[in-house]
Amino acid sequence: MTLIGRTRTRAVQTLSLDSPDTRNALSASLVGELADALTDCAKDADVRAVVLTHTGNTFCAGADLRDPPHPDGLVALLRQIVELPKPVVARVTGHVRAGGLGLLTACDIAAASHEATFAFTEVRIGVAPAVISLPIIPRTDPRALARYYLTGERFTAPEAARIGLLTAQGEDVDAVLEPVLDGLRRAAPAALAETKALLTAKVLETFDQDAADLTALSARLFSCADAREGMTAFLERRDAEWVV
């Protein structure tokens, strides 16, 4: 069973995270399939842009706690989105949590409907948003990140747009994206690739400088006692032992 749906309309390739039973959690299998689909898009001269979207009411719930990807694999996927020589546009109509926000922010353009909600939930299961910080910190308001990283609070699409996680938001995400996709179709492919490279240079510097340290941090935290308690509590639908 495939975990990534593929459709194409007028040179725009849509890739859909298609594991609604797991809320499109980032399993090792889903990460691998998405990476393969993006590789195909990069090689296909008929693809002008990529839309990354989802089935079900959740864009991505973060790491699959039963089958988590290796941190190196997640770093590679995020970098692949940033480096892809085609613009990648996130289309969100549901919830985005933890590692899903890394996917969202790695995209060049991100739009969401008002049904979407967002939260960095890592601290509530005893870890930190380590690897996903590679695209997030360079692109997002630092004071807002301090609040939402530290508290795990849920916030709305208008707030996500205000702090830089989203490019745009509205009642109808497809209406929001219509002029965006029209603009990408009107752009010369080589010019798109060069312009994207200009825009992502600073983000890629962060990958070069910090990926190894953040990967090590992620691996260390996921193996610690707090993470074991936090993930067990999450799966058992109860408060972790540190909640007061």
PDB file of C-alpha atoms in Angstrom:
ATOM      1  CA  MET A   1       0.000   0.000   0.000  1.00  0.00           C
ATOM      2  CA  THR A   2       1.407   3.353  -1.040  1.00  0.00           C
ATOM      3  CA  LEU A   3       1.646   6.115   1.548  1.00  0.00           C
ATOM      4  CA  ILE A   4       2.043   8.936  -0.982  1.00  0.00           C
ATOM      5  CA  GLY A   5      -0.663   9.800  -3.501  1.00  0.00           C
ATOM      6  CA  ARG A   6       0.360  11.363  -6.809  1.00  0.00           C
ATOM      7  CA  THR A   7      -1.739  13.466  -9.196  1.00  0.00           C
ATOM      8  CA  ARG A   8      -0.811  16.103 -11.781  1.00  0.00           C
ATOM      9  CA  THR A   9      -2.673  19.090 -13.189  1.00  0.00           C
ATOM     10  CA  ARG A  10      -1.137  21.501 -15.675  1.00  0.00           C
ATOM     11  CA  ALA A  11       2.495  20.805 -14.751  1.00  0.00           C
ATOM     12  CA  VAL A  12       1.848  20.941 -10.989  1.00  0.00           C
ATOM     13  CA  GLN A  13       2.573  17.604  -9.308  1.00  0.00           C
ATOM     14  CA  THR A  14       0.551  17.024  -6.146  1.00  0.00           C
ATOM     15  CA  LEU A  15       1.983  14.663  -3.537  1.00  0.00           C
ATOM     16  CA  SER A  16      -0.477  13.677  -0.804  1.00  0.00           C
ATOM     17  CA  LEU A  17       0.516  12.225   2.547  1.00  0.00           C
ATOM     18  CA  ASP A  18      -1.916   9.292   2.513  1.00  0.00           C
ATOM     19  CA  SER A  19      -1.819   7.488   5.841  1.00  0.00           C
ATOM     20  CA  PRO A  20      -4.891   8.905   7.601  1.00  0.00           C
ATOM     21  CA  ASP A  21      -5.055   5.992  10.053  1.00  0.00           C
ATOM     22  CA  THR A  22      -1.775   7.227  11.577  1.00  0.00           C
ATOM     23  CA  ARG A  23      -2.647  10.912  11.057  1.00  0.00           C
ATOM     24  CA  ASN A  24       0.082  10.948   8.402  1.00  0.00           C
ATOM     25  CA  ALA A  25       2.740  10.472  11.059  1.00  0.00           C
ATOM     26  CA  LEU A  26       6.335  10.441   9.871  1.00  0.00           C
ATOM     27  CA  SER A  27       7.164   6.749   9.851  1.00  0.00           C
ATOM     28  CA  ALA A  28      10.349   5.450   8.288  1.00  0.00           C
ATOM     29  CA  SER A  29       8.235   4.131   5.394  1.00  0.00           C
ATOM     30  CA  LEU A  30       6.396   7.397   4.753  1.00  0.00           C
ATOM     31  CA  VAL A  31       9.628   9.406   4.862  1.00  0.00           C
ATOM     32  CA  GLY A  32      11.231   7.011   2.374  1.00  0.00           C
ATOM     33  CA  GLU A  33       8.282   7.096  -0.032  1.00  0.00           C
ATOM     34  CA  LEU A  34       8.046  10.880   0.079  1.00  0.00           C
ATOM     35  CA  ALA A  35      11.767  11.167  -0.612  1.00  0.00           C
ATOM     36  CA  ASP A  36      11.385   8.870  -3.640  1.00  0.00           C
ATOM     37  CA  ALA A  37       8.442  10.900  -4.949  1.00  0.00           C
ATOM     38  CA  LEU A  38      10.379  14.151  -4.612  1.00  0.00           C
ATOM     39  CA  THR A  39      13.333  12.602  -6.445  1.00  0.00           C
ATOM     40  CA  ASP A  40      11.011  11.725  -9.323  1.00  0.00           C
ATOM     41  CA  CYS A  41       9.688  15.297  -9.386  1.00  0.00           C
ATOM     42  CA  ALA A  42      13.191  16.728  -9.522  1.00  0.00           C
ATOM     43  CA  LYS A  43      14.027  14.578 -12.559  1.00  0.00           C
ATOM     44  CA  ASP A  44      10.782  15.246 -14.450  1.00  0.00           C
ATOM     45  CA  ALA A  45      11.116  18.195 -16.834  1.00  0.00           C
ATOM     46  CA  ASP A  46       7.330  18.379 -17.139  1.00  0.00           C
ATOM     47  CA  VAL A  47       6.910  19.234 -13.447  1.00  0.00           C
ATOM     48  CA  ARG A  48       6.928  22.983 -12.859  1.00  0.00           C
ATOM     49  CA  ALA A  49       6.057  22.905  -9.143  1.00  0.00           C
ATOM     50  CA  VAL A  50       5.122  20.457  -6.380  1.00  0.00           C
ATOM     51  CA  VAL A  51       2.156  20.734  -4.023  1.00  0.00           C
ATOM     52  CA  LEU A  52       2.514  18.810  -0.747  1.00  0.00           C
ATOM     53  CA  THR A  53      -0.865  18.077   0.845  1.00  0.00           C
ATOM     54  CA  HIS A  54      -2.681  15.349   2.779  1.00  0.00           C
ATOM     55  CA  THR A  55      -5.699  13.094   3.117  1.00  0.00           C
ATOM     56  CA  GLY A  56      -7.728  13.089   6.319  1.00  0.00           C
ATOM     57  CA  ASN A  57      -8.027  15.837   8.897  1.00  0.00           C
ATOM     58  CA  THR A  58      -4.320  15.968   9.777  1.00  0.00           C
ATOM     59  CA  PHE A  59      -1.522  17.195   7.533  1.00  0.00           C
ATOM     60  CA  CYS A  60       1.080  15.458   9.697  1.00  0.00           C
ATOM     61  CA  ALA A  61       1.072  14.511  13.376  1.00  0.00           C
ATOM     62  CA  GLY A  62       4.869  14.452  13.678  1.00  0.00           C
ATOM     63  CA  ALA A  63       7.059  11.409  14.192  1.00  0.00           C
ATOM     64  CA  ASP A  64       5.396   8.004  14.247  1.00  0.00           C
ATOM     65  CA  LEU A  65       6.167   6.892  17.796  1.00  0.00           C
ATOM     66  CA  ARG A  66       5.795   3.231  16.831  1.00  0.00           C
ATOM     67  CA  ASP A  67       8.042   3.430  13.754  1.00  0.00           C
ATOM     68  CA  PRO A  68      10.026   6.683  13.945  1.00  0.00           C
ATOM     69  CA  PRO A  69      12.373   7.633  11.128  1.00  0.00           C
ATOM     70  CA  HIS A  70      16.059   7.871  11.899  1.00  0.00           C
ATOM     71  CA  PRO A  71      16.990  11.519  12.549  1.00  0.00           C
ATOM     72  CA  ASP A  72      19.403  11.375   9.593  1.00  0.00           C
ATOM     73  CA  GLY A  73      16.528  10.350   7.341  1.00  0.00           C
ATOM     74  CA  LEU A  74      14.370  13.247   8.483  1.00  0.00           C
ATOM     75  CA  VAL A  75      17.227  15.710   7.995  1.00  0.00           C
ATOM     76  CA  ALA A  76      17.747  14.361   4.487  1.00  0.00           C
ATOM     77  CA  LEU A  77      14.044  14.720   3.643  1.00  0.00           C
ATOM     78  CA  LEU A  78      13.848  18.303   4.914  1.00  0.00           C
ATOM     79  CA  ARG A  79      16.984  19.222   3.006  1.00  0.00           C
ATOM     80  CA  GLN A  80      15.632  17.549  -0.120  1.00  0.00           C
ATOM     81  CA  ILE A  81      12.539  19.777  -0.018  1.00  0.00           C
ATOM     82  CA  VAL A  82      14.655  22.894   0.515  1.00  0.00           C
ATOM     83  CA  GLU A  83      17.091  21.946  -2.268  1.00  0.00           C
ATOM     84  CA  LEU A  84      14.555  20.632  -4.806  1.00  0.00           C
ATOM     85  CA  PRO A  85      15.003  22.653  -8.021  1.00  0.00           C
ATOM     86  CA  LYS A  86      11.223  23.127  -8.228  1.00  0.00           C
ATOM     87  CA  PRO A  87       9.125  25.236  -5.836  1.00  0.00           C
ATOM     88  CA  VAL A  88       7.352  23.146  -3.205  1.00  0.00           C
ATOM     89  CA  VAL A  89       4.006  24.473  -1.952  1.00  0.00           C
ATOM     90  CA  ALA A  90       2.342  23.139   1.204  1.00  0.00           C
ATOM     91  CA  ARG A  91      -1.459  22.931   1.102  1.00  0.00           C
ATOM     92  CA  VAL A  92      -2.960  22.348   4.559  1.00  0.00           C
ATOM     93  CA  THR A  93      -6.576  21.835   5.586  1.00  0.00           C
ATOM     94  CA  GLY A  94      -6.017  20.054   8.891  1.00  0.00           C
ATOM     95  CA  HIS A  95      -3.837  19.769  11.961  1.00  0.00           C
ATOM     96  CA  VAL A  96      -0.049  20.080  11.944  1.00  0.00           C
ATOM     97  CA  ARG A  97       1.990  18.904  14.887  1.00  0.00           C
ATOM     98  CA  ALA A  98       5.670  18.602  15.815  1.00  0.00           C
ATOM     99  CA  GLY A  99       7.651  17.140  12.896  1.00  0.00           C
ATOM    100  CA  GLY A 100       4.845  18.073  10.520  1.00  0.00           C
ATOM    101  CA  LEU A 101       5.825  21.690  11.076  1.00  0.00           C
ATOM    102  CA  GLY A 102       9.296  20.824   9.809  1.00  0.00           C
ATOM    103  CA  LEU A 103       7.790  19.579   6.545  1.00  0.00           C
ATOM    104  CA  LEU A 104       5.589  22.652   6.310  1.00  0.00           C
ATOM    105  CA  THR A 105       8.421  25.114   6.860  1.00  0.00           C
ATOM    106  CA  ALA A 106      10.822  23.346   4.518  1.00  0.00           C
ATOM    107  CA  CYS A 107       8.388  24.180   1.706  1.00  0.00           C
ATOM    108  CA  ASP A 108       8.934  27.407  -0.206  1.00  0.00           C
ATOM    109  CA  ILE A 109       5.325  28.541   0.113  1.00  0.00           C
ATOM    110  CA  ALA A 110       2.766  27.306   2.635  1.00  0.00           C
ATOM    111  CA  ALA A 111      -0.976  27.992   2.772  1.00  0.00           C
ATOM    112  CA  ALA A 112      -3.664  26.724   5.114  1.00  0.00           C
ATOM    113  CA  SER A 113      -7.390  26.948   5.619  1.00  0.00           C
ATOM    114  CA  HIS A 114      -8.923  28.174   8.847  1.00  0.00           C
ATOM    115  CA  GLU A 115      -9.574  24.560   9.903  1.00  0.00           C
ATOM    116  CA  ALA A 116      -5.832  24.070  10.359  1.00  0.00           C
ATOM    117  CA  THR A 117      -4.236  24.129  13.800  1.00  0.00           C
ATOM    118  CA  PHE A 118      -0.586  23.994  14.776  1.00  0.00           C
ATOM    119  CA  ALA A 119       1.493  22.966  17.795  1.00  0.00           C
ATOM    120  CA  PHE A 120       5.085  22.114  18.682  1.00  0.00           C
ATOM    121  CA  THR A 121       4.186  19.260  21.030  1.00  0.00           C
ATOM    122  CA  GLU A 122       7.674  17.834  21.564  1.00  0.00           C
ATOM    123  CA  VAL A 123       8.177  19.199  25.094  1.00  0.00           C
ATOM    124  CA  ARG A 124       4.994  17.450  26.206  1.00  0.00           C
ATOM    125  CA  ILE A 125       6.462  14.042  25.375  1.00  0.00           C
ATOM    126  CA  GLY A 126       9.877  14.772  26.849  1.00  0.00           C
ATOM    127  CA  VAL A 127      11.884  15.760  23.763  1.00  0.00           C
ATOM    128  CA  ALA A 128      12.674  18.962  21.817  1.00  0.00           C
ATOM    129  CA  PRO A 129      11.986  20.188  18.267  1.00  0.00           C
ATOM    130  CA  ALA A 130      15.594  19.536  17.308  1.00  0.00           C
ATOM    131  CA  VAL A 131      15.944  18.435  13.679  1.00  0.00           C
ATOM    132  CA  ILE A 132      12.899  20.358  12.482  1.00  0.00           C
ATOM    133  CA  SER A 133      14.501  23.571  13.728  1.00  0.00           C
ATOM    134  CA  LEU A 134      16.793  23.496  10.695  1.00  0.00           C
ATOM    135  CA  PRO A 135      14.193  25.099   8.372  1.00  0.00           C
ATOM    136  CA  ILE A 136      12.006  26.591  11.107  1.00  0.00           C
ATOM    137  CA  ILE A 137      14.400  28.875  12.992  1.00  0.00           C
ATOM    138  CA  PRO A 138      15.669  30.756   9.892  1.00  0.00           C
ATOM    139  CA  ARG A 139      12.117  31.406   8.687  1.00  0.00           C
ATOM    140  CA  THR A 140      10.049  32.092  11.807  1.00  0.00           C
ATOM    141  CA  ASP A 141       9.704  34.883  14.363  1.00  0.00           C
ATOM    142  CA  PRO A 142      12.049  34.025  17.271  1.00  0.00           C
ATOM    143  CA  ARG A 143       9.902  35.464  20.071  1.00  0.00           C
ATOM    144  CA  ALA A 144       6.881  33.507  18.902  1.00  0.00           C
ATOM    145  CA  LEU A 145       8.966  30.361  18.605  1.00  0.00           C
ATOM    146  CA  ALA A 146      10.136  30.788  22.198  1.00  0.00           C
ATOM    147  CA  ARG A 147       6.524  30.728  23.359  1.00  0.00           C
ATOM    148  CA  TYR A 148       5.280  27.868  21.214  1.00  0.00           C
ATOM    149  CA  TYR A 149       8.401  25.679  21.481  1.00  0.00           C
ATOM    150  CA  LEU A 150       8.412  25.968  25.282  1.00  0.00           C
ATOM    151  CA  THR A 151       4.695  25.564  25.980  1.00  0.00           C
ATOM    152  CA  GLY A 152       3.445  23.216  23.267  1.00  0.00           C
ATOM    153  CA  GLU A 153       0.351  25.435  22.928  1.00  0.00           C
ATOM    154  CA  ARG A 154      -1.988  25.025  19.982  1.00  0.00           C
ATOM    155  CA  PHE A 155      -2.402  28.025  17.670  1.00  0.00           C
ATOM    156  CA  THR A 156      -4.422  28.988  14.604  1.00  0.00           C
ATOM    157  CA  ALA A 157      -3.720  29.573  10.923  1.00  0.00           C
ATOM    158  CA  PRO A 158      -3.826  33.387  11.248  1.00  0.00           C
ATOM    159  CA  GLU A 159      -1.251  33.177  14.038  1.00  0.00           C
ATOM    160  CA  ALA A 160       0.892  30.769  11.998  1.00  0.00           C
ATOM    161  CA  ALA A 161       0.867  33.283   9.154  1.00  0.00           C
ATOM    162  CA  ARG A 162       1.725  36.157  11.501  1.00  0.00           C
ATOM    163  CA  ILE A 163       4.842  34.423  12.827  1.00  0.00           C
ATOM    164  CA  GLY A 164       6.092  33.215   9.437  1.00  0.00           C
ATOM    165  CA  LEU A 165       5.159  29.536   9.420  1.00  0.00           C
ATOM    166  CA  LEU A 166       2.605  30.178   6.677  1.00  0.00           C
ATOM    167  CA  THR A 167       2.768  32.323   3.579  1.00  0.00           C
ATOM    168  CA  ALA A 168      -1.003  32.789   3.499  1.00  0.00           C
ATOM    169  CA  GLN A 169      -4.229  31.517   5.020  1.00  0.00           C
ATOM    170  CA  GLY A 170      -7.940  31.824   4.338  1.00  0.00           C
ATOM    171  CA  GLU A 171     -11.322  30.148   4.420  1.00  0.00           C
ATOM    172  CA  ASP A 172     -10.659  28.332   1.109  1.00  0.00           C
ATOM    173  CA  VAL A 173      -7.052  27.236   0.765  1.00  0.00           C
ATOM    174  CA  ASP A 174      -7.476  26.427  -2.929  1.00  0.00           C
ATOM    175  CA  ALA A 175      -8.695  29.962  -3.614  1.00  0.00           C
ATOM    176  CA  VAL A 176      -5.667  31.253  -1.703  1.00  0.00           C
ATOM    177  CA  LEU A 177      -3.325  29.104  -3.798  1.00  0.00           C
ATOM    178  CA  GLU A 178      -4.906  29.747  -7.193  1.00  0.00           C
ATOM    179  CA  PRO A 179      -2.879  32.896  -7.990  1.00  0.00           C
ATOM    180  CA  VAL A 180       0.254  31.305  -6.497  1.00  0.00           C
ATOM    181  CA  LEU A 181       0.098  28.270  -8.771  1.00  0.00           C
ATOM    182  CA  ASP A 182      -0.820  30.453 -11.745  1.00  0.00           C
ATOM    183  CA  GLY A 183       2.273  32.528 -11.088  1.00  0.00           C
ATOM    184  CA  LEU A 184       4.498  29.451 -10.889  1.00  0.00           C
ATOM    185  CA  ARG A 185       3.105  28.141 -14.188  1.00  0.00           C
ATOM    186  CA  ARG A 186       3.955  31.461 -15.850  1.00  0.00           C
ATOM    187  CA  ALA A 187       7.570  31.422 -14.634  1.00  0.00           C
ATOM    188  CA  ALA A 188      10.478  30.030 -16.647  1.00  0.00           C
ATOM    189  CA  PRO A 189      11.709  26.727 -15.123  1.00  0.00           C
ATOM    190  CA  ALA A 190      15.389  27.711 -15.000  1.00  0.00           C
ATOM    191  CA  ALA A 191      14.515  31.095 -13.507  1.00  0.00           C
ATOM    192  CA  LEU A 192      12.429  29.382 -10.832  1.00  0.00           C
ATOM    193  CA  ALA A 193      15.324  27.118  -9.904  1.00  0.00           C
ATOM    194  CA  GLU A 194      17.820  29.977  -9.681  1.00  0.00           C
ATOM    195  CA  THR A 195      15.426  32.180  -7.718  1.00  0.00           C
ATOM    196  CA  LYS A 196      14.690  29.367  -5.273  1.00  0.00           C
ATOM    197  CA  ALA A 197      18.436  28.878  -4.784  1.00  0.00           C
ATOM    198  CA  LEU A 198      18.767  32.558  -3.840  1.00  0.00           C
ATOM    199  CA  LEU A 199      15.960  32.270  -1.307  1.00  0.00           C
ATOM    200  CA  THR A 200      17.148  29.058   0.336  1.00  0.00           C
ATOM    201  CA  ALA A 201      20.865  29.802   0.624  1.00  0.00           C
ATOM    202  CA  LYS A 202      20.676  30.933   4.260  1.00  0.00           C
ATOM    203  CA  VAL A 203      18.481  27.986   5.227  1.00  0.00           C
ATOM    204  CA  LEU A 204      20.974  25.569   3.708  1.00  0.00           C
ATOM    205  CA  GLU A 205      23.774  27.259   5.652  1.00  0.00           C
ATOM    206  CA  THR A 206      21.885  26.299   8.800  1.00  0.00           C
ATOM    207  CA  PHE A 207      21.741  22.682   7.620  1.00  0.00           C
ATOM    208  CA  ASP A 208      25.482  22.724   6.938  1.00  0.00           C
ATOM    209  CA  GLN A 209      26.324  24.219  10.319  1.00  0.00           C
ATOM    210  CA  ASP A 210      23.840  22.565  12.660  1.00  0.00           C
ATOM    211  CA  ALA A 211      22.468  19.321  11.199  1.00  0.00           C
ATOM    212  CA  ALA A 212      25.007  17.020  12.865  1.00  0.00           C
ATOM    213  CA  ASP A 213      24.537  18.552  16.329  1.00  0.00           C
ATOM    214  CA  LEU A 214      20.733  18.590  16.094  1.00  0.00           C
ATOM    215  CA  THR A 215      20.643  15.014  14.831  1.00  0.00           C
ATOM    216  CA  ALA A 216      22.730  13.930  17.824  1.00  0.00           C
ATOM    217  CA  LEU A 217      20.485  15.901  20.160  1.00  0.00           C
ATOM    218  CA  SER A 218      17.366  14.284  18.721  1.00  0.00           C
ATOM    219  CA  ALA A 219      18.803  10.784  19.077  1.00  0.00           C
ATOM    220  CA  ARG A 220      19.867  11.474  22.660  1.00  0.00           C
ATOM    221  CA  LEU A 221      16.541  12.918  23.727  1.00  0.00           C
ATOM    222  CA  PHE A 222      14.449  10.160  22.149  1.00  0.00           C
ATOM    223  CA  SER A 223      16.418   7.581  24.131  1.00  0.00           C
ATOM    224  CA  CYS A 224      16.130   9.322  27.517  1.00  0.00           C
ATOM    225  CA  ALA A 225      13.833   8.407  30.408  1.00  0.00           C
ATOM    226  CA  ASP A 226      11.596  11.452  29.960  1.00  0.00           C
ATOM    227  CA  ALA A 227      10.932  10.516  26.349  1.00  0.00           C
ATOM    228  CA  ARG A 228      10.055   6.944  27.288  1.00  0.00           C
ATOM    229  CA  GLU A 229       7.580   8.205  29.882  1.00  0.00           C
ATOM    230  CA  GLY A 230       6.216  10.922  27.620  1.00  0.00           C
ATOM    231  CA  MET A 231       5.649   8.640  24.634  1.00  0.00           C
ATOM    232  CA  THR A 232       4.108   5.939  26.834  1.00  0.00           C
ATOM    233  CA  ALA A 233       1.764   8.497  28.395  1.00  0.00           C
ATOM    234  CA  PHE A 234       0.802   9.793  24.948  1.00  0.00           C
ATOM    235  CA  LEU A 235       0.023   6.305  23.648  1.00  0.00           C
ATOM    236  CA  GLU A 236      -1.917   5.493  26.837  1.00  0.00           C
ATOM    237  CA  ARG A 237      -3.830   8.808  26.600  1.00  0.00           C
ATOM    238  CA  ARG A 238      -2.824   9.988  30.069  1.00  0.00           C
ATOM    239  CA  ASP A 239      -0.798  12.820  31.560  1.00  0.00           C
ATOM    240  CA  ALA A 240       2.944  12.240  31.875  1.00  0.00           C
ATOM    241  CA  GLU A 241       4.261  11.828  35.401  1.00  0.00           C
ATOM    242  CA  TRP A 242       5.729  15.366  35.451  1.00  0.00           C
ATOM    243  CA  VAL A 243       2.384  17.132  34.845  1.00  0.00           C
ATOM    244  CA  VAL A 244       1.397  19.178  37.914  1.00  0.00           C
TER     245      VAL A 244
END
